[in-house]
Tab-separated table of C-alpha atoms in Angstrom:
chain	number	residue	atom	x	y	z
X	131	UNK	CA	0.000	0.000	0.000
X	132	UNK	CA	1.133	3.520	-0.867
X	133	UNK	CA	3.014	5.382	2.142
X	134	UNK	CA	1.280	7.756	4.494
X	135	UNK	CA	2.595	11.693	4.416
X	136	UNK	CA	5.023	12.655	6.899
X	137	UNK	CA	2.580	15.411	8.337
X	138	UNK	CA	-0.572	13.550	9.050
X	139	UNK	CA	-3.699	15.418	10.580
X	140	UNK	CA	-6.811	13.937	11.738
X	141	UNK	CA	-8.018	12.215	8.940
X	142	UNK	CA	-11.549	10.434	8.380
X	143	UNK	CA	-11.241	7.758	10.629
X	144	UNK	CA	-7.939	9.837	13.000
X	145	UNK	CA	-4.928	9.555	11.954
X	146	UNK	CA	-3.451	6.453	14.010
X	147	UNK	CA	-6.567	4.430	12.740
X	148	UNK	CA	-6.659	5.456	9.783
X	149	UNK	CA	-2.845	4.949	8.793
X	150	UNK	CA	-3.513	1.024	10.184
X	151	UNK	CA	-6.358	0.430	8.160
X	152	UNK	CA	-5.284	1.578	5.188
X	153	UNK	CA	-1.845	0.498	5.003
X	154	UNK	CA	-3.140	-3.199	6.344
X	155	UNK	CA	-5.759	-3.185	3.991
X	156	UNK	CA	-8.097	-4.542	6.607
X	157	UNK	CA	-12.290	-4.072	6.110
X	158	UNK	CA	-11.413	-3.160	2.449
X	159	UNK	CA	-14.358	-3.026	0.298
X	160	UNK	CA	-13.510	-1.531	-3.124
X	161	UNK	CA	-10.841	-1.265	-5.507
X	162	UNK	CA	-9.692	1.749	-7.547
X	163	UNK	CA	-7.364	0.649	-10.409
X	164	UNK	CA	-5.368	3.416	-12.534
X	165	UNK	CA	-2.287	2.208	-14.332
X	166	UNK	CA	0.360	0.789	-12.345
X	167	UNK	CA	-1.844	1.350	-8.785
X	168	UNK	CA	-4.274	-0.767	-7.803
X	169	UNK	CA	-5.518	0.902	-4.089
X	170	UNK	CA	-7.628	-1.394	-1.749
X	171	UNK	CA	-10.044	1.442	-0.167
X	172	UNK	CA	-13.424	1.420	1.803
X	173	UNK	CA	-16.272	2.263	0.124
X	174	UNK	CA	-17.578	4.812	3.496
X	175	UNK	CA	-14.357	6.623	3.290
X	176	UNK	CA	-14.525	6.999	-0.603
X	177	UNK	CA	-18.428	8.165	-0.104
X	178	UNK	CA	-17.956	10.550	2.781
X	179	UNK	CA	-15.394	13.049	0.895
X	180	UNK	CA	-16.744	12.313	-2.534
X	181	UNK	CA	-19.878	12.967	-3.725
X	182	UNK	CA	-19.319	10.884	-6.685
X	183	UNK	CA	-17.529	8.215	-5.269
X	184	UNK	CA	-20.744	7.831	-2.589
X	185	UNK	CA	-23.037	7.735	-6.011
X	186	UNK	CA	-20.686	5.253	-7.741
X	187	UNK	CA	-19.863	3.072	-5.207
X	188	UNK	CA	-23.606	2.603	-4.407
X	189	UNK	CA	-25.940	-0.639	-5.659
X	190	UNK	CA	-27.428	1.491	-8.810
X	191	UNK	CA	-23.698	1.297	-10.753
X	192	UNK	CA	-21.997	-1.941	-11.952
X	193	UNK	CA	-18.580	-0.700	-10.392
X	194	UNK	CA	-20.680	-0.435	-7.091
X	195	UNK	CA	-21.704	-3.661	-7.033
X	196	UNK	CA	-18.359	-5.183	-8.755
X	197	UNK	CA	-16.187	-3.308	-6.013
X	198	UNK	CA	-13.865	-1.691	-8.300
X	199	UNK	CA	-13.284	0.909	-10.634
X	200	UNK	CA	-10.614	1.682	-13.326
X	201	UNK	CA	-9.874	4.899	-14.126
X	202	UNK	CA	-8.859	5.601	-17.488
X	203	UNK	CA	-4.990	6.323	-17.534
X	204	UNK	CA	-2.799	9.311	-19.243
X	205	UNK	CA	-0.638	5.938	-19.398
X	206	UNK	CA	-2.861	4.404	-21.378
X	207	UNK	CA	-1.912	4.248	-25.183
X	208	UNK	CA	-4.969	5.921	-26.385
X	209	UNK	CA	-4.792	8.416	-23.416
X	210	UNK	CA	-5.960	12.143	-23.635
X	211	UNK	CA	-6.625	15.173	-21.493
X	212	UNK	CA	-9.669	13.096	-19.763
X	213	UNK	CA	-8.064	10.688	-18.486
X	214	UNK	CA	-6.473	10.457	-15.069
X	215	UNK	CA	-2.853	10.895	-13.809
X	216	UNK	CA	-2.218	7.660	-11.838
X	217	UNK	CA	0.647	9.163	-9.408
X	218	UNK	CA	-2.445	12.263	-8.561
X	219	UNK	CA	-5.076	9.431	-8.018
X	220	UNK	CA	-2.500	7.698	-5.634
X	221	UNK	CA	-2.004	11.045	-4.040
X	222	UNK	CA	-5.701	11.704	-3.801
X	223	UNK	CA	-6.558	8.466	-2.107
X	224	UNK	CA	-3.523	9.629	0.282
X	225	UNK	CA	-5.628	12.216	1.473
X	226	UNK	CA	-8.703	11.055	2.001
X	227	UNK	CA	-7.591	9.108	4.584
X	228	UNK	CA	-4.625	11.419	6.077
X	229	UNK	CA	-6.440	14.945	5.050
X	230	UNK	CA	-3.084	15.375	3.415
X	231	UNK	CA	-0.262	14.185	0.619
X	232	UNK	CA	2.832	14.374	-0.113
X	233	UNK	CA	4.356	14.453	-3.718
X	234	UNK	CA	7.837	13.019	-4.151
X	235	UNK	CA	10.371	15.453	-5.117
X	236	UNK	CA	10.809	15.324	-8.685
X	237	UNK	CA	13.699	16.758	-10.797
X	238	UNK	CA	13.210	18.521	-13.458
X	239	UNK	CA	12.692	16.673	-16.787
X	240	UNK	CA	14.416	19.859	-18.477
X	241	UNK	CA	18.065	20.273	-18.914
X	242	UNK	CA	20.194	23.560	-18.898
X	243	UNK	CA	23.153	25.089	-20.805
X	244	UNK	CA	23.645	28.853	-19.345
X	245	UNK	CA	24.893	31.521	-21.648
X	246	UNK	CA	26.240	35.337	-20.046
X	247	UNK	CA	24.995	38.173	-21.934
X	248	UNK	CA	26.608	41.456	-21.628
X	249	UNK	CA	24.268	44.463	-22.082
X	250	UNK	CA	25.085	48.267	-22.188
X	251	UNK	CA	23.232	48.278	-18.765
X	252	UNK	CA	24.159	45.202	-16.403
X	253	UNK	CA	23.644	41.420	-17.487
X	254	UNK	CA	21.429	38.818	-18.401
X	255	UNK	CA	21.122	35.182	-17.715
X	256	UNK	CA	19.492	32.692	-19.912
X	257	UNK	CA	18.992	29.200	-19.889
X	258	UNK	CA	18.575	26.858	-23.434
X	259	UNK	CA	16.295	24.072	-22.952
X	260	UNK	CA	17.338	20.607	-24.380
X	261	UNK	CA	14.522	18.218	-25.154
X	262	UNK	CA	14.350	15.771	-22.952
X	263	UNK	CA	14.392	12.415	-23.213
X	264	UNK	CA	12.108	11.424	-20.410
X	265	UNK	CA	8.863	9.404	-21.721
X	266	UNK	CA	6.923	11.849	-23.228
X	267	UNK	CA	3.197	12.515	-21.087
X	268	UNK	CA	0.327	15.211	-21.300
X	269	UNK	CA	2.935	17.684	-22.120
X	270	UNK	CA	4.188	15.672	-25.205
X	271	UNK	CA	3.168	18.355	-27.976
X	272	UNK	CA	4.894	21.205	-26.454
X	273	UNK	CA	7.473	20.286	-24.500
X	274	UNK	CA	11.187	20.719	-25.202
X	275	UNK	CA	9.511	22.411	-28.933
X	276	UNK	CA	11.362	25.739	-28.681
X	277	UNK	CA	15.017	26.049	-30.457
X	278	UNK	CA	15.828	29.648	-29.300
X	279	UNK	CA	16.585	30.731	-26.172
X	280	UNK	CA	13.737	31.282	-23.271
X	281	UNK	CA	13.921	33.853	-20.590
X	282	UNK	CA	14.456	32.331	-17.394
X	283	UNK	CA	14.956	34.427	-14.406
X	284	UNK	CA	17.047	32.959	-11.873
X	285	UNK	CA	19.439	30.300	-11.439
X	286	UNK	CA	18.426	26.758	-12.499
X	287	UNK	CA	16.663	24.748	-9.878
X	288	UNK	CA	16.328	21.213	-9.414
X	289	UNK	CA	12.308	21.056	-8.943
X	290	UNK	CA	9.651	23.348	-9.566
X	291	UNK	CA	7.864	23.178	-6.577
X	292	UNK	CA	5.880	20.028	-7.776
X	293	UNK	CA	3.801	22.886	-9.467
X	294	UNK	CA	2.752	20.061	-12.087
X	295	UNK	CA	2.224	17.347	-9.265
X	296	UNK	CA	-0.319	20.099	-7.675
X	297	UNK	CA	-1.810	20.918	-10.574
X	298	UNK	CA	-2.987	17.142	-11.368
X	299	UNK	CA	-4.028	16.462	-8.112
X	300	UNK	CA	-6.274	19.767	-8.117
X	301	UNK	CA	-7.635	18.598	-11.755
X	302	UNK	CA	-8.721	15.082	-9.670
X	303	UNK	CA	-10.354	16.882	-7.368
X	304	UNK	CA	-12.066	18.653	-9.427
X	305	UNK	CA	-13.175	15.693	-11.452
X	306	UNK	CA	-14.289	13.713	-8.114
X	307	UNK	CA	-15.750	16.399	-6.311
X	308	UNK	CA	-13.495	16.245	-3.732
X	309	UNK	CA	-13.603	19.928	-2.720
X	310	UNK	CA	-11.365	19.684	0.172
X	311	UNK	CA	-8.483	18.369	-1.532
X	312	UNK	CA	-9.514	21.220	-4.152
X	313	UNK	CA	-8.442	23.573	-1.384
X	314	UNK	CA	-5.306	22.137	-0.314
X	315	UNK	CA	-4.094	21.384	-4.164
X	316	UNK	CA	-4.788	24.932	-4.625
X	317	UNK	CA	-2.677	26.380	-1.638
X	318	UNK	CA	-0.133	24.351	-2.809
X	319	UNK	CA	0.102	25.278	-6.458
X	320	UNK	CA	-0.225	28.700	-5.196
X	321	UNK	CA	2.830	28.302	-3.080
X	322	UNK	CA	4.955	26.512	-5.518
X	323	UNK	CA	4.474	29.123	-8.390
X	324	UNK	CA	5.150	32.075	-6.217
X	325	UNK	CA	8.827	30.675	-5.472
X	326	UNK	CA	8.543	28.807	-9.528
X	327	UNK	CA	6.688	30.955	-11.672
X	328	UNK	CA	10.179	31.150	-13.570
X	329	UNK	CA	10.300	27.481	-13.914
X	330	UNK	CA	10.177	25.654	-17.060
X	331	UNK	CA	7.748	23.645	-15.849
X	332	UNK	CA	5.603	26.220	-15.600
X	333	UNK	CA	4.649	26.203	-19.015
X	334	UNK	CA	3.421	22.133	-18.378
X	335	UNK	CA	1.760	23.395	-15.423
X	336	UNK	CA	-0.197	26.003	-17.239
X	337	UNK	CA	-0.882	23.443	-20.128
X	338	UNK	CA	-2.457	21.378	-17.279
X	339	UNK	CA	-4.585	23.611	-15.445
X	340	UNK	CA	-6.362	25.276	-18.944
X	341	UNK	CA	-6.862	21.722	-20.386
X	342	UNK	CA	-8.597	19.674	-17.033
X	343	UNK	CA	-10.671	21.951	-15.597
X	344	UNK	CA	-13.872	24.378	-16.906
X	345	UNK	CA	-13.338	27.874	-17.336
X	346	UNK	CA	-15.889	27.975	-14.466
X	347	UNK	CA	-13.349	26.173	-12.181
X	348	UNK	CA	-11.125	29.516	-11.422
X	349	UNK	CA	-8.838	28.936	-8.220
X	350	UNK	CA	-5.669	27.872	-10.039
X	351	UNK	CA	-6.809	29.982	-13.547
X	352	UNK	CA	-6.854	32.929	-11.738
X	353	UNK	CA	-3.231	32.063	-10.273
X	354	UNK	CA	-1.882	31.500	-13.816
X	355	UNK	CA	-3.251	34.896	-15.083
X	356	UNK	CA	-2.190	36.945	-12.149
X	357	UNK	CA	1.660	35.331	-12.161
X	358	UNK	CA	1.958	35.975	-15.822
X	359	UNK	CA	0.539	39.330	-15.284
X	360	UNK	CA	3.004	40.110	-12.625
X	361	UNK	CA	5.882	38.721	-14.679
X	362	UNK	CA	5.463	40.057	-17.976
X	363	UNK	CA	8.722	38.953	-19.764
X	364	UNK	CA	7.047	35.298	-18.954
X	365	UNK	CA	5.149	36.431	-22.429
X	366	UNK	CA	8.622	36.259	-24.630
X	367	UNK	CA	9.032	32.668	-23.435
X	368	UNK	CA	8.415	30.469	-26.556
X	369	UNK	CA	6.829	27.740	-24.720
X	370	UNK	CA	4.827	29.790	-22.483
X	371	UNK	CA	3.452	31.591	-26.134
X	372	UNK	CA	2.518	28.245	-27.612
X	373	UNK	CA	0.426	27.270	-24.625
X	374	UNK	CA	-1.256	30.585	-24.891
X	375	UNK	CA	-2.209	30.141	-28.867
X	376	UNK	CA	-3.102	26.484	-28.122
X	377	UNK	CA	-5.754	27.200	-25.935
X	378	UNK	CA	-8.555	30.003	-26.704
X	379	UNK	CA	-9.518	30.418	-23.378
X	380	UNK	CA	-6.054	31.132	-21.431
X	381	UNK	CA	-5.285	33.979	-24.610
X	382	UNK	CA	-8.957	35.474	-24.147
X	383	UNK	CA	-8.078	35.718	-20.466
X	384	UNK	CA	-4.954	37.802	-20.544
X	385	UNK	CA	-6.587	39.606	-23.090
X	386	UNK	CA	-9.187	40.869	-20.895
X	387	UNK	CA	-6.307	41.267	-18.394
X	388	UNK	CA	-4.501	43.358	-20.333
X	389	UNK	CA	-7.273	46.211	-20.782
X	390	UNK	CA	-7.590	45.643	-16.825
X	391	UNK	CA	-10.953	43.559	-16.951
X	392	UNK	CA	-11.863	40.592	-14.678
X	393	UNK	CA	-10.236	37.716	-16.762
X	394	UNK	CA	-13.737	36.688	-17.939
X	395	UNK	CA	-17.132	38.231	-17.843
X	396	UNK	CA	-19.564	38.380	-14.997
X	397	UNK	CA	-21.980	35.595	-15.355
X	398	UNK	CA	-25.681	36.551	-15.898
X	399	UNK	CA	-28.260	35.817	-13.851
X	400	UNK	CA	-31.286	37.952	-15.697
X	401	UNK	CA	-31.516	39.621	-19.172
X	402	UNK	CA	-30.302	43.053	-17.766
X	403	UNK	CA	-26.810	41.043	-17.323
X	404	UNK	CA	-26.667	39.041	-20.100
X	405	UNK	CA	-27.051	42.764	-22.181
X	406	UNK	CA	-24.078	44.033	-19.372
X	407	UNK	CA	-22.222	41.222	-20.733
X	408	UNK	CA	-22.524	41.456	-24.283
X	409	UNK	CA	-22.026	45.441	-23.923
X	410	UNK	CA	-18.946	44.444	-22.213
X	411	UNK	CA	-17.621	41.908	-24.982
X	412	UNK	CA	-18.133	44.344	-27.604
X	413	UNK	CA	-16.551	47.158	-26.013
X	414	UNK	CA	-13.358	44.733	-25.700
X	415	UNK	CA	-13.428	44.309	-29.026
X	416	UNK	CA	-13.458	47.632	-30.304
X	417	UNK	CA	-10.450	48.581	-28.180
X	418	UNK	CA	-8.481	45.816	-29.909
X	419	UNK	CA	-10.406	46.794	-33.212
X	420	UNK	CA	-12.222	43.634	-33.705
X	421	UNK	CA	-15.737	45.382	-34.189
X	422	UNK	CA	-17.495	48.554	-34.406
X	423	UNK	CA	-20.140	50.244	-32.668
X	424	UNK	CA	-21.491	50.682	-36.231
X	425	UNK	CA	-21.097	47.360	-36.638
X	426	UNK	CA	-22.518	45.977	-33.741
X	427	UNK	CA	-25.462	47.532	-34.304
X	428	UNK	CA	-25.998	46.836	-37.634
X	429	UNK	CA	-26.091	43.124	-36.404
């Protein structure tokens, strides 16, 4: 069975209990299966953190009944952005019986050959990033892509914080309706791009958080937006560009950001707000000379 954290608060069942149950795998009653893990669990633990493990493990589902579920992995050869990280769902399991996790320190996939630039008024350093050779994962499209040279501010470090880790584990969450472990991914992210927002892997991270989650799920959005609105030159960063045009939402985002709107629009709850809305949209677009009021009204 997968290790307790180090830091372990009263969990479900406390702490002491709950670290001998789980790790004995005594009273089990259910089985959650993604990639490499299989995780012996009990079903009233799953149910009373999860609303929709306390559906699914019920009599009215076949993987109620059957004791076991398998999650579709981002291992899996046919794997896309739906499916589920295995090391997060390990993680997630973690917590619901220790109200905490711990990710493993991982190095950073990304490799770095510094070069000294001399400039009229001080210096520069930059860092070249070498494809890696790691198994490719979610990131596979963009990552390692760029042949010039990204800005990266600071020296090299080792990890990023496990900004990725947190990021996966919040995008489980999500998925599970765990909101508790929403809360706790999200401090964490939060923490680990302060220090890391000049990371490479901050580009992944970003890749991750606009690609699992609905633009109606904001906590670690609105981190992305305000980090790369506080660090500007994060913009000239080829990777960090190619996430942006990949994904509609993330560039309509800092564009609102940029003319110093809410990163998206007030959701209506009448007509009068729906017409605040669209007033609001077409008023964006005019600044950036996408419409007219001419036009507008002409439609």
């Amino acid at each position: 069975m997968a290790s307790a954290p180090t830091s372990r608060k009263q969990g479900f069942v406390g702490a002491d209990r709950g670290s001998s149950l789980y790790e004995s795998g005594e009273l089990t009653d259910f089985t959650i299966e993604c990639g490499k893990h299989s995780m012996r669990v009990h079903k009233a633990v799953l149910g009373a953190q999860s609303e929709h493990f306390r559906v699914l493990c019920g009599q009215k589902f076949k993987e109620g009944c059957e004791g076991k579920v398998v999650l579709k992995s981002t291992e899996d050869d046919d794997a896309d952005e739906a499916c589920d990280d295995p090391e997060a769902i390990k993680l997630m399991v973690n917590f619901l019986y220790y109200e905490d996790y711990k990710a493993e320190q991982i190095l950073t996939k990304f490799h770095y050959t510094q070069t000294l630039r001399m400039t009229g008024s001080g210096s520069s350093t930059q860092y070249k990033v070498i494809k890696s050779k790691a198994k490719p994962g979610i990131f596979r499209n963009l990552r390692g892509r760029p042949k010039a040279l990204p800005t990266v501010f600071g020296p090299p470090r080792p990890s990023d914080g496990n900004m990725v880790v947190h990021a996966r584990v919040f995008a489980v969450a999500t998925k599970y309706s765990i909101p508790a472990l929403q809360t706790l991914a999200c401090s964490k992210f939060a923490a680990a791009v302060a220090v890391n927002w000049d990371h490479p892997h901050f580009a992944e991270a970003t890749h991750i958080v606009y690609n699992t989650t609905v633009g109606s799920v904001r906590q670690l959005r609105d981190i992305v937006c305000d980090t790369i609105r506080d660090h500007k030159d994060l913009l000239d960063v080829p990777v960090i560009e190619s996430v942006i045009k990949a994904n509609k939402d993330f560039s309509h985002e800092l564009l609102r950001l940029a003319y110093e709107l809410p990163a998206t629009a007030k959701e209506g709850s009448g007509e009068g707000d729906t017409e605040d809305e669209d007033m609001e949209d077409r008023e964006l677009l005019s600044m950036v000379g996408g419409v007219s009021e001419s036009d507008s009204d002409s439609n």
